[in-house]
mmCIF file of C-alpha atoms in Angstrom:
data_model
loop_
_atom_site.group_PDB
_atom_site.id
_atom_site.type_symbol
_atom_site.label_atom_id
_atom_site.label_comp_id
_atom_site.label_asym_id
_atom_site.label_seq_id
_atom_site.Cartn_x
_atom_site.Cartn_y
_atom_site.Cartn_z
ATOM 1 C CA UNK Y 1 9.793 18.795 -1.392
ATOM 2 C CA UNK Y 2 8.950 16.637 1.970
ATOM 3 C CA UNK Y 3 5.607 18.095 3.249
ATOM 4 C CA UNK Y 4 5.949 16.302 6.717
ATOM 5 C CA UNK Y 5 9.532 16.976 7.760
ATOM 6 C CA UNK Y 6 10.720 15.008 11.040
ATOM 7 C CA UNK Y 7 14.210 16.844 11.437
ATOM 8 C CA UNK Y 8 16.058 14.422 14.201
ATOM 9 C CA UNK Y 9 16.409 11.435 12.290
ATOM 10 C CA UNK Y 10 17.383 9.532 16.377
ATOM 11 C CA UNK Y 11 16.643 10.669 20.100
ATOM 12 C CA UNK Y 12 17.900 9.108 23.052
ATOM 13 C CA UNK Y 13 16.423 9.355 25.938
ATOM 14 C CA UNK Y 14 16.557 7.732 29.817
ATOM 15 C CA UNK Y 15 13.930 5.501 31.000
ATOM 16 C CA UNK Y 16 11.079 7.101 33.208
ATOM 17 C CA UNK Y 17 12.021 11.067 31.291
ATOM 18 C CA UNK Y 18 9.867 12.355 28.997
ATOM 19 C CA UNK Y 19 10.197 12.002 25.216
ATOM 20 C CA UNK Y 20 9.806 14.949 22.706
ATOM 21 C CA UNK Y 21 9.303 14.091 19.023
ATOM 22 C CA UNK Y 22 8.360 16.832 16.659
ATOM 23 C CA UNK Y 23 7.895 16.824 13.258
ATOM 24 C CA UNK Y 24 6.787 19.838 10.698
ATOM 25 C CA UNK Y 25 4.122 20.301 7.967
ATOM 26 C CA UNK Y 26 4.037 23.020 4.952
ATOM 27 C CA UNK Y 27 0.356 21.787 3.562
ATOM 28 C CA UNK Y 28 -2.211 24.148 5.094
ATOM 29 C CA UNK Y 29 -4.691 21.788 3.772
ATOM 30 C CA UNK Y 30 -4.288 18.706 6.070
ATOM 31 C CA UNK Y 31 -6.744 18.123 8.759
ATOM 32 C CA UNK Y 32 -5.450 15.251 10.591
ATOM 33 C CA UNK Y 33 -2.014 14.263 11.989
ATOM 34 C CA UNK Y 34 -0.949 10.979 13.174
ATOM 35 C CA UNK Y 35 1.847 9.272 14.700
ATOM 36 C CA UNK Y 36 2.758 5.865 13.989
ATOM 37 C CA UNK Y 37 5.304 3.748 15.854
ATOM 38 C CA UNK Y 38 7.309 0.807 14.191
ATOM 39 C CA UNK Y 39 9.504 -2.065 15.140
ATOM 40 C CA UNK Y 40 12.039 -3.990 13.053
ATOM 41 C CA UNK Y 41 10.271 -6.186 10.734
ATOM 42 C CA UNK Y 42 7.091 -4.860 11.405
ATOM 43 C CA UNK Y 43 4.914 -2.648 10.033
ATOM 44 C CA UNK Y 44 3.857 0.563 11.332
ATOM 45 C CA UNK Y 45 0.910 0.610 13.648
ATOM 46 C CA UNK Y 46 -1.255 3.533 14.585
ATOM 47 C CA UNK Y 47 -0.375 4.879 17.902
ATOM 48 C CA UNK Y 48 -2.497 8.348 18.330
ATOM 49 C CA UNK Y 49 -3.921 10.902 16.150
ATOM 50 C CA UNK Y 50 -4.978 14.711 16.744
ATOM 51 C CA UNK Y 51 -7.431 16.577 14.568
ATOM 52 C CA UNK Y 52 -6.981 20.028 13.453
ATOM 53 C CA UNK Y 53 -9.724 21.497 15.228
ATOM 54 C CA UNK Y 54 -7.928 20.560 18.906
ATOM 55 C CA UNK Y 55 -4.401 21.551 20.366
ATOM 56 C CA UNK Y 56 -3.782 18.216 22.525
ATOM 57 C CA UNK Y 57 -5.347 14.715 22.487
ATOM 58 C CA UNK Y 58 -4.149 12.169 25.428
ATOM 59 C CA UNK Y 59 -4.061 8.919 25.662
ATOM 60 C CA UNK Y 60 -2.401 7.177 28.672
ATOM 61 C CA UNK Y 61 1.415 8.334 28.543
ATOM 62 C CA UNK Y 62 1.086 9.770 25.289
ATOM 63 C CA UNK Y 63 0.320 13.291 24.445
ATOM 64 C CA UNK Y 64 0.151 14.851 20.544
ATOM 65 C CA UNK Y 65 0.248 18.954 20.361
ATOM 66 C CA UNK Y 66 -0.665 20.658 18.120
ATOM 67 C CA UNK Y 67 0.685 24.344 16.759
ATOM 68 C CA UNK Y 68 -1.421 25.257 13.494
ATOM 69 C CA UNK Y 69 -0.160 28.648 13.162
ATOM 70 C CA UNK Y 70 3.377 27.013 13.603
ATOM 71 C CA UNK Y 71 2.403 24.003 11.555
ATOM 72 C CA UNK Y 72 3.798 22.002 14.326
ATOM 73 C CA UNK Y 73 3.210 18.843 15.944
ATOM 74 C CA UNK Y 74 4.532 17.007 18.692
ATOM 75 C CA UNK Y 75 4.475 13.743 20.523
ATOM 76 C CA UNK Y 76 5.249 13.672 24.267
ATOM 77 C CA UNK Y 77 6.020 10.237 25.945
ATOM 78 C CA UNK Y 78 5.953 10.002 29.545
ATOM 79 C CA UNK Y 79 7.120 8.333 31.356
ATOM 80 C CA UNK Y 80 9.422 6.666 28.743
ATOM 81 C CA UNK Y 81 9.969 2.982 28.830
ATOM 82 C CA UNK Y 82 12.404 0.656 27.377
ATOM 83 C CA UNK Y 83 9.312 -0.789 25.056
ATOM 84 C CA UNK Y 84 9.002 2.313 23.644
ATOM 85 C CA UNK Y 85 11.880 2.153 21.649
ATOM 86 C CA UNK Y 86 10.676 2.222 17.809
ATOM 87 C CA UNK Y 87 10.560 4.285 14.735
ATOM 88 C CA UNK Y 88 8.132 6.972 15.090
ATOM 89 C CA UNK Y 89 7.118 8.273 11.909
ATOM 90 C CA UNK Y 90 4.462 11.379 11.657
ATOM 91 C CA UNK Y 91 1.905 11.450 9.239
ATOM 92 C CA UNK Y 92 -0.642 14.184 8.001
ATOM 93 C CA UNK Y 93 -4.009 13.424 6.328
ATOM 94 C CA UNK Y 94 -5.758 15.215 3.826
ATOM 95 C CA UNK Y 95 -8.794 14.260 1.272
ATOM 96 C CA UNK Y 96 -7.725 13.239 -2.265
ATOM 97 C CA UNK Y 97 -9.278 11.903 -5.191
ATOM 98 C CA UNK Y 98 -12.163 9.670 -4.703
ATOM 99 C CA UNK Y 99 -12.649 10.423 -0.960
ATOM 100 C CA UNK Y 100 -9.645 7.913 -0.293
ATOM 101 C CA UNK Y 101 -7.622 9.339 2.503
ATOM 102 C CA UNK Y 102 -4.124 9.483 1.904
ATOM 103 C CA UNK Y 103 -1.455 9.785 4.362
ATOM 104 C CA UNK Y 104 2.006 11.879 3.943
ATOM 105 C CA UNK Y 105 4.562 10.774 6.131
ATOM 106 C CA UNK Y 106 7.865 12.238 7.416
ATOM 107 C CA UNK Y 107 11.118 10.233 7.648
ATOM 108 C CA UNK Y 108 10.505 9.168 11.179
ATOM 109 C CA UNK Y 109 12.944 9.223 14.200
ATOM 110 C CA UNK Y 110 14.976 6.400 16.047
ATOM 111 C CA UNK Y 111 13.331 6.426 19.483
ATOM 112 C CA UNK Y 112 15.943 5.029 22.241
ATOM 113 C CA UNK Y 113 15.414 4.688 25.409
ATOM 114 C CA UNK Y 114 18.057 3.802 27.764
ATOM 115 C CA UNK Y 115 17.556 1.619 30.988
ATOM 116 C CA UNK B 1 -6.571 -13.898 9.977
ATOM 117 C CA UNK B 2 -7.340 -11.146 11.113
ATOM 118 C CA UNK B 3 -5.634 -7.833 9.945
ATOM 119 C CA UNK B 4 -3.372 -6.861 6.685
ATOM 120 C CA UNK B 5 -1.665 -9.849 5.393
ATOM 121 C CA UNK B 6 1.765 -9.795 3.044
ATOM 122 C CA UNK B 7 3.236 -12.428 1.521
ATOM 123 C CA UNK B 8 6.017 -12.887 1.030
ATOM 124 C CA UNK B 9 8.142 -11.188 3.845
ATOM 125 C CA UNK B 10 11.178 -11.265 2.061
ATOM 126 C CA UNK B 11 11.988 -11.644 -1.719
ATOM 127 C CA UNK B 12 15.165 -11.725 -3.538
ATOM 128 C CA UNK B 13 15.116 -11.610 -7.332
ATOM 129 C CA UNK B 14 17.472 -10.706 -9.828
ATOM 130 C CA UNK B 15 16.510 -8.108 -11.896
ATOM 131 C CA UNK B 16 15.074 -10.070 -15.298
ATOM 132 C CA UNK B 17 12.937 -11.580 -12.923
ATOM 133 C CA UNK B 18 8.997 -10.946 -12.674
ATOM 134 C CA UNK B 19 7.715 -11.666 -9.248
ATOM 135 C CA UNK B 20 4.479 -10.418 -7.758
ATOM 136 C CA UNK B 21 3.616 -9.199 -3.849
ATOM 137 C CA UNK B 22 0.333 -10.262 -2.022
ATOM 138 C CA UNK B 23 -1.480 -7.910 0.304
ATOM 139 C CA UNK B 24 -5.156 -9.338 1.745
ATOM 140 C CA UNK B 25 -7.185 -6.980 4.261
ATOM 141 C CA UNK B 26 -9.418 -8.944 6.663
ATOM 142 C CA UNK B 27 -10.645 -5.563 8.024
ATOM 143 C CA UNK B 28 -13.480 -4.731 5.675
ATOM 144 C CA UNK B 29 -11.887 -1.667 4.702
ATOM 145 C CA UNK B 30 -12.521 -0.501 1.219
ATOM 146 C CA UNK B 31 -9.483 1.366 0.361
ATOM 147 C CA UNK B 32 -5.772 -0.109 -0.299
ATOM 148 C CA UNK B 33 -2.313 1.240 -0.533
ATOM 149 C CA UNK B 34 1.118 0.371 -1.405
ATOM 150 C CA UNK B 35 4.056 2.141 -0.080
ATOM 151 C CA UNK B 36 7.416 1.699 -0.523
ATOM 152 C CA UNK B 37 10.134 2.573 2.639
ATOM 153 C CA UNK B 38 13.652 3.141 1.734
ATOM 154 C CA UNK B 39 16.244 3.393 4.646
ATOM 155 C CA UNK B 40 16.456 7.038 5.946
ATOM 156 C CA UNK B 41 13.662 8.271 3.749
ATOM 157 C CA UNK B 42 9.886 9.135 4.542
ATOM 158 C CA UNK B 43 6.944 6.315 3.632
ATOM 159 C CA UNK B 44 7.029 6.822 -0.133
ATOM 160 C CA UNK B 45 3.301 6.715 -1.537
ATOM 161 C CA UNK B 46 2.757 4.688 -4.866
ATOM 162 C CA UNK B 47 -0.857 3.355 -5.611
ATOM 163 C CA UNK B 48 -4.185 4.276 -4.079
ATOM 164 C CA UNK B 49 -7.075 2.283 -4.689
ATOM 165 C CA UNK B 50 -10.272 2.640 -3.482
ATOM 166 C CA UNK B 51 -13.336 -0.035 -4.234
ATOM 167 C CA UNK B 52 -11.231 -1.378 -6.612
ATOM 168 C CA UNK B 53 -10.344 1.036 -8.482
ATOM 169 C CA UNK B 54 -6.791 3.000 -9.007
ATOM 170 C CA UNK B 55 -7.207 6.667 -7.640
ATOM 171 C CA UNK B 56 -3.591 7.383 -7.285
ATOM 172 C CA UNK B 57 -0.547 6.599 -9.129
ATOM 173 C CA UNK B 58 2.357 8.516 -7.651
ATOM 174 C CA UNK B 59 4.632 8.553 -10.686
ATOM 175 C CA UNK B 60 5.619 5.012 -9.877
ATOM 176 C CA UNK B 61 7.739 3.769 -12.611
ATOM 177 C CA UNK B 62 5.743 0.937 -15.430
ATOM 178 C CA UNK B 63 8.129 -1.527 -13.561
ATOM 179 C CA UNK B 64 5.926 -1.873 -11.041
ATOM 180 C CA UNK B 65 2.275 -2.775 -11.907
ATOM 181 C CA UNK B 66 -0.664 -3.394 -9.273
ATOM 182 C CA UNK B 67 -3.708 -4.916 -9.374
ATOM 183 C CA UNK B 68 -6.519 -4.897 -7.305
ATOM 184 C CA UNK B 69 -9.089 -8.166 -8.288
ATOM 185 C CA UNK B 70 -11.455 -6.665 -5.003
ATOM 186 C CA UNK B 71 -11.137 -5.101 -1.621
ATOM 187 C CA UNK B 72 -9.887 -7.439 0.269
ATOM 188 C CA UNK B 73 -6.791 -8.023 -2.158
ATOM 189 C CA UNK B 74 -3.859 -5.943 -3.234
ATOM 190 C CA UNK B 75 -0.860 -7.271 -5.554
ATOM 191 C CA UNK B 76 2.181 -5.832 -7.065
ATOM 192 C CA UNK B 77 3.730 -7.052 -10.026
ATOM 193 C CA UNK B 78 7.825 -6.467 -10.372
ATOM 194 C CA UNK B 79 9.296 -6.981 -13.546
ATOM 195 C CA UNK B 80 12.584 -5.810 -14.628
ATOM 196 C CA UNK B 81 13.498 -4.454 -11.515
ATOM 197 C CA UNK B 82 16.966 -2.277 -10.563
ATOM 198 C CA UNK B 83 18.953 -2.347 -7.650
ATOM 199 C CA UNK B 84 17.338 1.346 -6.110
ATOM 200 C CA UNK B 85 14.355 -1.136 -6.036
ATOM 201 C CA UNK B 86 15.382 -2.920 -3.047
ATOM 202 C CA UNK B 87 13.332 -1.474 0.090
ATOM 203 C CA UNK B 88 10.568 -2.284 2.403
ATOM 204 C CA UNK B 89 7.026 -2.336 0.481
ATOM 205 C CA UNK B 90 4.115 -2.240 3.153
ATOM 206 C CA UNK B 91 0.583 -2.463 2.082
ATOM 207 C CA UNK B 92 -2.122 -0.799 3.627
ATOM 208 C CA UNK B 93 -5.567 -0.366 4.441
ATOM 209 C CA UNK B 94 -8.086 2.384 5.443
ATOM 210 C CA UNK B 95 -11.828 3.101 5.417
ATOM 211 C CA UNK B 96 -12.684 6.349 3.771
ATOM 212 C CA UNK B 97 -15.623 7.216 5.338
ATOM 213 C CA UNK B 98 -16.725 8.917 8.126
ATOM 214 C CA UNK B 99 -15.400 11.023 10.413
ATOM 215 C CA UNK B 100 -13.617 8.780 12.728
ATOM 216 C CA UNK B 101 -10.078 8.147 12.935
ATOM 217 C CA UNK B 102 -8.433 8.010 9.189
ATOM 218 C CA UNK B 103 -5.481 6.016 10.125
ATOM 219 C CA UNK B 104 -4.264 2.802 7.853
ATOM 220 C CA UNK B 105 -3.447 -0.258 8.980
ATOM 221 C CA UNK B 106 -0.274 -1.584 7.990
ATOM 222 C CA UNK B 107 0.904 -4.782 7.074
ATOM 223 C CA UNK B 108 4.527 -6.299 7.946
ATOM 224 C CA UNK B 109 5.844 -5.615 4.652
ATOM 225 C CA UNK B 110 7.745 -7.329 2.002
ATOM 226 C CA UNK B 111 11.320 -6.749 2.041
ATOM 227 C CA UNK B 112 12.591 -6.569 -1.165
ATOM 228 C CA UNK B 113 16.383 -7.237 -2.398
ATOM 229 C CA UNK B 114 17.127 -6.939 -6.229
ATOM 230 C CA UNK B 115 20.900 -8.476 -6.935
#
């Protein structure tokens, strides 16, 4: 059973409109969500993170929400720009054995965005 | 170098083969990670080790066997692999404490085909 769930597997969107990508958790127990973005052939590199205790952390055109009681997060892009068009895979963070953080990620979603 | 280094990026081997997979963190990070990324499907989680030592072994199948000499240096032996087996395997790194942001970095993976 996935415990970080990104349900739309693609999004399309037109350059300079806002992207929405959401993704869902079931463990009540993680304290830190982050989003990743990746390319082809590349690995996935950090992109913004949110801990539990806030709602929203911004950084430049990107904005993470998030909805505890929902167990809901979200990553708003805007404006969107051709560059931005990646993999964007979610990831929740929770202590585990021997204080080594371990990340659970969802499936991630196909980011497109259209000139 | 700076970063996560993997070598190599792209391996075929057939499946009496034994090949091994290089990760080396320049980051001073003292925690290390192998995951494994099969198309459609959610960063798969399969060894944790932190200062050297295993913490995590996500039911990964005796196939696969890592070793971790120190912290800068993460390999995974492959030995009688199967076809399923082919996938992306990114190594990671992280340090565990603190409060600061938990995020890994990633490095560019190994793609892995087993004919």
């Amino acid at each position: 059973d996935q415990q970080v769930k990104q349900n739309s597997p693609s999004l399309s969107v037109q350059e300079g409109r806002i992207s929405i990508l959401n993704c869902d958790y079931t463990n009540s127990m993680f304290d830190y969500f982050l989003w990743y973005k990746k390319y082809p052939a590349e690995g996935p590199t950090f992109l913004i993170s949110i801990s539990s205790i806030k709602d929203k952390n911004e950084d430049g055109r990107f904005t993470v929400f998030l909805n505890k009681s929902a167990k809901h997060l979200s990553l708003h892009i805007v404006p969107s720009q051709p560059g931005d068009s990646a993999v964007y895979f979610c990831a929740a963070s929770g202590v585990s054995s021997g204080s080594a953080r371990q990340l659970t990620f969802g499936s991630g979603t196909q980011l497109t965005v259209l000139p | 170098e700076t970063g996560v280094t993997q070598t190599p990026r792209h391996l075929v081997m057939g499946m009496t083969n034994k090949k091994s997979l290089k990760c080396e963190q320049h980051l001073g990070h003292n925690a290390m990670y192998w995951y494994k990324q099969s198309a459609k499907k959610p960063l798969e989680l399969m060894f944790v080790y932190n200062f050297k030592e295993q913490t995590e072994n996500n039911s990964v199948p005796s196939r696969f066997s890592p070793e971790c000499p120190n912290s800068s240096h993460l390999f995974l032996h492959l030995h009688t692999l199967q076809p399923e087996d082919s996938a992306l395997y990114l190594c990671a790194s992280s340090q565990t404490s603190g409060t600061a942001n938990y995020g890994y970095t990633f490095g560019s993976g190994t793609r892995l085909t087993v004919v």
